[in-house]
C-alpha positions as a printed NumPy array, in Angstrom:
array([[  0.   ,   0.   ,   0.   ],
       [  1.098,   3.561,  -0.643],
       [  2.32 ,   5.608,   2.352],
       [ -0.635,   7.969,   1.914],
       [ -3.065,   5.037,   2.048],
       [ -1.417,   3.654,   5.171],
       [ -1.603,   7.041,   6.906],
       [ -5.359,   7.16 ,   6.217],
       [ -5.832,   3.682,   7.715],
       [ -7.671,   3.628,  11.044],
       [ -6.704,   0.534,  13.033],
       [ -8.272,  -0.663,  16.296],
       [ -6.316,  -3.307,  18.213],
       [ -8.17 ,  -5.347,  20.843],
       [ -5.81 ,  -6.367,  23.654],
       [ -2.571,  -4.867,  25.004],
       [ -0.616,  -8.063,  25.591],
       [  2.428,  -9.21 ,  23.599],
       [  0.648,  -9.379,  20.26 ],
       [ -1.365,  -6.217,  20.691],
       [  1.514,  -4.065,  21.906],
       [  3.836,  -5.399,  19.194],
       [  1.203,  -4.861,  16.502],
       [  0.706,  -1.304,  17.747],
       [  4.415,  -0.609,  17.388],
       [  4.753,  -2.26 ,  13.968],
       [  1.583,  -0.731,  12.484],
       [  2.27 ,   2.645,  14.046],
       [  5.609,   2.75 ,  12.258],
       [  3.687,   2.432,   8.977],
       [  2.064,   5.762,   9.78 ],
       [ -1.412,   4.305,  10.419],
       [ -3.802,   5.767,  13.009],
       [ -3.593,   3.066,  15.69 ],
       [ -5.527,   2.743,  18.952],
       [ -5.261,  -0.177,  21.391],
       [ -8.284,  -1.123,  23.512],
       [ -7.493,  -3.128,  26.663],
       [-10.149,  -4.498,  29.021],
       [ -8.023,  -4.228,  32.186],
       [ -8.019,  -0.984,  34.159],
       [ -4.282,  -1.38 ,  34.793],
       [ -1.58 ,  -3.37 ,  33.022],
       [ -0.35 ,  -6.144,  35.281],
       [  1.305,  -9.142,  33.661],
       [  1.415, -12.181,  35.928],
       [  3.51 , -15.244,  35.314],
       [  7.23 , -15.709,  35.117],
       [ 10.039, -15.811,  32.553],
       [ 10.159, -16.4  ,  28.797],
       [ 12.826, -16.644,  26.118],
       [ 12.869, -14.201,  23.209],
       [ 14.414, -15.861,  20.158],
       [ 16.896, -14.144,  17.798],
       [ 14.249, -13.518,  15.122],
       [ 12.174, -11.718,  17.754],
       [ 15.084,  -9.639,  19.01 ],
       [ 15.892,  -8.65 ,  15.442],
       [ 12.306,  -7.486,  14.975],
       [ 12.883,  -5.233,  17.983],
       [ 16.058,  -3.966,  16.348],
       [ 14.052,  -3.203,  13.189],
       [ 11.438,  -1.334,  15.26 ],
       [ 14.069,   0.659,  17.158],
       [ 13.361,  -0.908,  20.56 ],
       [ 16.151,  -3.478,  20.863],
       [ 17.939,  -1.52 ,  23.59 ],
       [ 14.747,  -1.116,  25.639],
       [ 14.272,  -4.908,  25.67 ],
       [ 17.967,  -5.707,  26.16 ],
       [ 18.105,  -3.528,  29.291],
       [ 15.6  ,  -5.771,  31.072],
       [ 16.725,  -9.164,  29.762],
       [ 19.716, -11.509,  29.845],
       [ 21.344, -13.121,  26.784],
       [ 21.48 , -16.916,  26.924],
       [ 23.726, -19.373,  25.085],
       [ 21.904, -22.689,  25.31 ],
       [ 18.919, -24.717,  26.467],
       [ 19.634, -27.922,  28.385],
       [ 17.354, -30.906,  29.049],
       [ 18.209, -33.245,  31.911],
       [ 16.524, -36.049,  33.814],
       [ 14.698, -35.495,  37.081],
       [ 17.941, -36.047,  38.966],
       [ 20.152, -34.003,  36.644],
       [ 21.683, -36.519,  34.224],
       [ 22.192, -34.915,  30.771],
       [ 19.766, -35.771,  27.989],
       [ 20.628, -33.107,  25.45 ],
       [ 21.903, -29.55 ,  25.068],
       [ 20.961, -27.259,  22.202],
       [ 22.812, -24.026,  21.54 ],
       [ 20.423, -21.172,  20.869],
       [ 20.958, -19.971,  17.313],
       [ 22.489, -16.552,  16.796],
       [ 21.074, -14.409,  14.023],
       [ 22.001, -11.102,  12.412],
       [ 24.666,  -9.144,  14.403],
       [ 25.068, -12.219,  16.603],
       [ 21.778, -11.609,  18.37 ],
       [ 21.124, -14.3  ,  20.973],
       [ 18.036, -15.546,  22.733],
       [ 17.221, -13.214,  25.638],
       [ 15.521, -14.325,  28.862],
       [ 13.02 , -11.865,  30.307],
       [ 10.222, -11.608,  32.85 ],
       [  6.769, -11.257,  31.304],
       [  6.057,  -8.1  ,  33.285],
       [  9.281,  -6.424,  32.151],
       [  8.519,  -7.465,  28.58 ],
       [  5.029,  -5.942,  28.528],
       [  6.245,  -2.789,  30.28 ],
       [  9.057,  -2.324,  27.765],
       [  6.735,  -2.851,  24.791],
       [  4.068,  -0.479,  26.063],
       [  6.709,   2.047,  27.097],
       [  7.667,   2.778,  23.479],
       [  4.086,   3.458,  22.34 ],
       [  2.895,   7.076,  22.002],
       [  0.987,   8.469,  24.963],
       [ -2.751,   7.935,  24.575],
       [ -2.461,   5.075,  22.081],
       [ -3.534,   2.498,  24.71 ],
       [ -6.994,   2.941,  26.235],
       [ -7.658,   0.915,  29.365],
       [-10.992,  -0.23 ,  30.759],
       [-12.47 ,  -1.197,  27.385],
       [-13.951,  -4.702,  27.578],
       [-15.125,  -5.843,  24.162],
       [-18.639,  -7.28 ,  24.034],
       [-19.425,  -7.355,  20.326],
       [-17.641,  -7.085,  17.013],
       [-19.454,  -6.66 ,  13.688],
       [-17.825,  -7.2  ,  10.309],
       [-19.335,  -4.661,   7.909],
       [-17.228,  -5.492,   4.886],
       [-14.689,  -2.745,   4.364],
       [-15.008,  -1.638,   8.02 ],
       [-15.664,  -3.321,  11.35 ],
       [-17.442,  -2.074,  14.469],
       [-16.454,  -2.698,  18.08 ],
       [-18.941,  -2.356,  20.94 ],
       [-17.575,  -2.173,  24.486],
       [-19.172,  -2.888,  27.844],
       [-19.231,   0.805,  28.795],
       [-21.437,   1.585,  25.797],
       [-18.617,   2.943,  23.627],
       [-18.606,   1.962,  19.952],
       [-15.712,   2.33 ,  17.525],
       [-15.496,   1.855,  13.769],
       [-12.191,   1.   ,  12.124],
       [-10.839,   0.168,   8.694],
       [ -9.047,  -2.749,  10.344],
       [ -9.701,  -4.504,  13.662],
       [ -6.782,  -6.556,  14.999],
       [ -7.917,  -9.231,  17.435],
       [ -5.058,  -9.634,  19.905],
       [ -7.341, -10.617,  22.759],
       [ -5.845, -13.968,  23.711],
       [ -6.994, -17.561,  23.988],
       [-10.572, -16.525,  24.871],
       [-10.66 , -13.997,  22.029],
       [-14.047, -12.34 ,  21.465],
       [-12.96 , -11.372,  17.952],
       [-12.134, -14.989,  17.083],
       [-15.26 , -16.449,  18.659],
       [-17.653, -13.984,  17.013],
       [-16.097, -13.752,  13.565],
       [-13.977, -16.814,  12.844],
       [-14.359, -19.845,  15.141],
       [-16.57 , -20.576,  18.128],
       [-14.684, -23.741,  19.103],
       [-13.69 , -23.765,  22.756],
       [-10.087, -23.919,  24.037],
       [ -8.689, -27.434,  24.527],
       [ -7.411, -28.697,  27.893],
       [ -3.992, -30.359,  27.712],
       [ -4.318, -32.527,  30.831],
       [ -1.62 , -30.47 ,  32.55 ],
       [ -1.25 , -27.772,  35.183],
       [  1.433, -25.076,  35.277],
       [  2.715, -23.716,  38.597],
       [  4.905, -20.637,  38.192],
       [  6.81 , -18.416,  40.578],
       [  9.733, -16.015,  40.54 ],
       [ 12.242, -16.539,  43.33 ],
       [ 15.472, -14.912,  44.429],
       [ 18.665, -16.466,  43.09 ],
       [ 19.626, -16.926,  46.74 ],
       [ 16.619, -19.255,  47.179],
       [ 17.583, -21.476,  44.237],
       [ 19.822, -23.708,  46.388],
       [ 22.816, -23.194,  44.095],
       [ 21.062, -24.605,  41.025],
       [ 21.476, -21.47 ,  38.885],
       [ 25.006, -20.249,  38.141],
       [ 24.736, -19.092,  34.521],
       [ 22.204, -17.579,  32.075],
       [ 20.955, -20.78 ,  30.483],
       [ 17.525, -22.385,  30.575],
       [ 17.288, -25.901,  32.011],
       [ 14.423, -28.345,  32.001],
       [ 14.231, -31.381,  34.297],
       [ 11.838, -34.106,  33.143],
       [ 10.458, -37.24 ,  34.719],
       [  7.179, -39.024,  35.451],
       [  5.144, -36.652,  33.306],
       [  6.502, -33.565,  35.102],
       [  8.681, -30.831,  33.619],
       [ 10.533, -28.381,  35.865],
       [ 11.986, -25.288,  34.215],
       [ 14.669, -23.058,  35.732],
       [ 14.988, -19.844,  33.732],
       [ 17.553, -17.34 ,  35.065],
       [ 16.67 , -13.651,  35.195],
       [ 20.141, -12.359,  36.038],
       [ 19.269,  -8.722,  35.476],
       [ 16.746,  -9.111,  38.341],
       [ 18.896, -11.468,  40.467],
       [ 15.953, -13.837,  40.224],
       [ 14.957, -17.188,  38.751],
       [ 11.719, -18.151,  37.029],
       [ 10.638, -21.502,  38.492],
       [  8.006, -23.439,  36.549],
       [  6.487, -26.867,  37.227],
       [  4.303, -28.37 ,  34.496],
       [  2.612, -31.555,  35.697],
       [ -0.066, -33.961,  34.537],
       [ -3.457, -33.376,  36.171],
       [ -7.012, -34.215,  35.065],
       [ -8.579, -31.09 ,  36.644],
       [ -9.415, -28.72 ,  33.79 ],
       [-10.575, -25.836,  36.004],
       [ -8.953, -22.692,  34.548],
       [ -7.546, -21.581,  37.917],
       [ -7.542, -24.751,  40.049],
       [ -7.079, -24.804,  43.812],
       [ -3.684, -26.368,  44.548],
       [ -1.879, -26.917,  47.849],
       [  1.824, -27.037,  48.636],
       [  1.485, -30.807,  49.161],
       [ -0.039, -31.157,  45.685],
       [  2.976, -29.403,  44.202],
       [  5.436, -31.467,  46.222],
       [  3.874, -34.666,  44.896],
       [  4.613, -33.547,  41.325],
       [  8.357, -33.275,  42.053],
       [  8.66 , -36.46 ,  44.101],
       [ 11.852, -38.222,  42.989],
       [ 13.405, -35.067,  41.497],
       [ 16.715, -33.532,  42.568],
       [ 16.304, -32.746,  46.267],
       [ 17.222, -29.121,  45.627],
       [ 14.181, -28.783,  43.333],
       [ 12.065, -30.334,  46.069],
       [ 13.519, -27.833,  48.543],
       [ 12.726, -24.92 ,  46.206],
       [  9.144, -26.151,  45.941],
       [  8.867, -26.614,  49.686],
       [ 10.069, -23.053,  50.25 ],
       [  7.595, -21.358,  47.9  ],
       [  5.129, -18.821,  49.217],
       [  1.858, -20.094,  47.745],
       [  0.541, -16.52 ,  47.6  ],
       [  3.149, -15.793,  44.932],
       [  2.575, -18.928,  42.816],
       [  0.583, -18.522,  39.616],
       [ -1.523, -21.66 ,  39.184],
       [ -3.399, -22.449,  35.996],
       [ -4.623, -25.32 ,  33.873],
       [ -2.856, -25.463,  30.514],
       [ -4.988, -24.879,  27.409],
       [ -4.47 , -24.23 ,  23.727],
       [ -6.805, -24.035,  20.712],
       [ -7.192, -26.142,  17.607],
       [ -5.896, -24.499,  14.411],
       [ -8.3  , -21.834,  13.109],
       [ -9.121, -22.226,   9.418],
       [ -9.419, -18.513,   8.624],
       [ -7.727, -15.64 ,  10.455],
       [ -9.149, -12.676,   8.562],
       [-12.03 , -11.044,   6.744],
       [-11.713,  -7.86 ,   4.674],
       [-11.527,  -5.658,   7.79 ],
       [-10.622,  -7.889,  10.756],
       [ -7.65 , -10.117,  11.537],
       [ -6.27 , -12.245,  14.373],
       [ -2.756, -12.223,  15.85 ],
       [ -1.004, -14.09 ,  18.654],
       [ -2.942, -16.382,  20.981],
       [ -6.239, -15.244,  19.45 ],
       [ -5.115, -16.859,  16.186],
       [ -3.05 , -19.812,  17.366],
       [ -2.722, -20.23 ,  21.131],
       [ -0.261, -23.076,  21.713],
       [  1.088, -25.051,  24.642],
       [  4.194, -23.59 ,  26.256],
       [  6.487, -26.605,  25.813],
       [  8.325, -25.003,  22.886],
       [  8.378, -21.49 ,  24.374],
       [  6.987, -20.048,  21.135],
       [  3.804, -18.254,  22.184],
       [  5.221, -14.76 ,  22.711],
       [  7.732, -15.135,  19.878],
       [  4.956, -16.113,  17.471],
       [  2.843, -13.139,  18.518],
       [  5.73 , -10.735,  17.857],
       [  6.437, -12.289,  14.488],
       [  2.717, -12.078,  13.622],
       [  2.842,  -8.343,  14.284],
       [  5.888,  -7.918,  12.066],
       [  4.471, -10.069,   9.277],
       [  1.16 ,  -8.188,   9.349],
       [  2.92 ,  -4.842,   8.966],
       [  5.155,  -6.246,   6.223],
       [  2.138,  -7.596,   4.331],
       [  0.186,  -4.344,   4.494],
       [  3.236,  -2.417,   3.29 ],
       [  3.751,  -4.845,   0.385],
       [  0.194,  -5.497,  -0.794],
       [ -2.004,  -3.246,  -2.917],
       [ -4.91 ,  -3.188,  -0.44 ],
       [ -5.902,  -4.162,   3.104],
       [ -7.744,  -7.201,   1.76 ],
       [ -4.704,  -8.448,  -0.149],
       [ -2.407,  -7.651,   2.773],
       [ -4.452,  -9.743,   5.204],
       [ -4.473, -12.682,   2.797],
       [ -0.692, -12.421,   2.398],
       [ -0.237, -12.241,   6.173],
       [ -2.25 , -15.415,   6.742],
       [ -0.475, -17.241,   3.916],
       [  2.877, -16.299,   5.452],
       [  2.205, -17.063,   9.118],
       [ -0.455, -19.774,   9.364],
       [  1.659, -22.691,   8.029],
       [  4.365, -21.801,  10.555],
       [  2.054, -21.569,  13.562],
       [  0.051, -24.673,  12.571],
       [  3.317, -26.606,  12.755],
       [  4.313, -25.044,  16.078],
       [  0.917, -25.817,  17.589],
       [  1.27 , -29.45 ,  16.549],
       [  4.835, -29.795,  17.834],
       [  3.966, -28.095,  21.112],
       [  1.2  , -30.627,  21.725],
       [  3.768, -33.417,  21.648],
       [  5.055, -32.075,  24.938],
       [  8.225, -33.324,  26.57 ],
       [  8.91 , -36.679,  28.167],
       [ 12.146, -38.495,  28.839],
       [ 11.193, -40.747,  25.919],
       [ 10.017, -38.006,  23.562],
       [ 13.022, -35.898,  22.654],
       [ 13.551, -37.372,  19.193],
       [ 10.022, -36.447,  18.084],
       [ 10.762, -32.795,  18.77 ],
       [ 14.429, -32.787,  17.715],
       [ 14.557, -35.411,  14.937],
       [ 18.051, -36.614,  14.168],
       [ 19.597, -35.065,  17.294],
       [ 20.644, -38.48 ,  18.718],
       [ 19.819, -37.695,  22.368],
       [ 20.739, -40.068,  25.145],
       [ 17.12 , -41.224,  25.41 ],
       [ 14.668, -41.134,  22.519],
       [ 11.443, -42.858,  21.658],
       [  7.891, -41.547,  21.211],
       [  6.249, -38.444,  22.607],
       [  2.921, -38.26 ,  24.316]])
């Protein structure tokens, strides 16, 4: 599209999470009139740590925000998988890309704050809970709980796994329970019982449980994550300290000690869900990005990275194509095959006997079939 056409484009983004904030930055740089509508009255990102891959960091470099992200993250050299008691299974060096950019480890809260911090004042409007979206062909209408309505040339649904935009316009299929729970906390490095002495992500696996230790050196903290099998699909289940200790029974005693020392008031507990692939992500005036389009299980650590790349690909497509309609089609054609594959791989999960399914040809110490 011509620069003049992009500047006349009115874009409404629903959701100020990873995908929404990244889309606001990428589309704003095109010169479009962008507004982000977020249902929360304050931005507060719960959870723990994530890894930002080189392709993501290079998007930030392209958008002029690399330094803002780098200041609140730690570069990492490799990802290591070990047994429950610490015997090596495999180690994979994170790829470097462009100017030797490495994977960076970051806390979700720092990530959201850094992304939102580079957006123009007034671009994000809080307290706007979407109730209805209407596709009117070349424009779409948003209706919010406070009675506000907004028309836009393009609505970007970045409203997560329970996306109203997706459910009303593209797919009403419900999220899918994985049969797992995730228990996440951020602890001081001093409380890690000497298990963290570098900037590399480690995963301990055994008996259907995965324990992740993700260093956040810039905070002098560690993201501690237990993912365990559980049949309770309640979105926010009630879990006790004893329940958590049972999931790490037989693991390295230091991991057991970390679990025993957790303050349950600081542990984020949730059932793990994703969605089945969505056939169509766009109409002529509405489109999905991030978890709204392709929420996936966290085993591959690709949720946030995929959302950022969606934002970049959407901006690239609109810049390249002759119209919004053609740009949205190009965006879906570019991103959907990639995320369909990642959703499928992420559902394989991780077991001591499943490494080869995820890393074919890697010749790990133990390899058979995944779940």
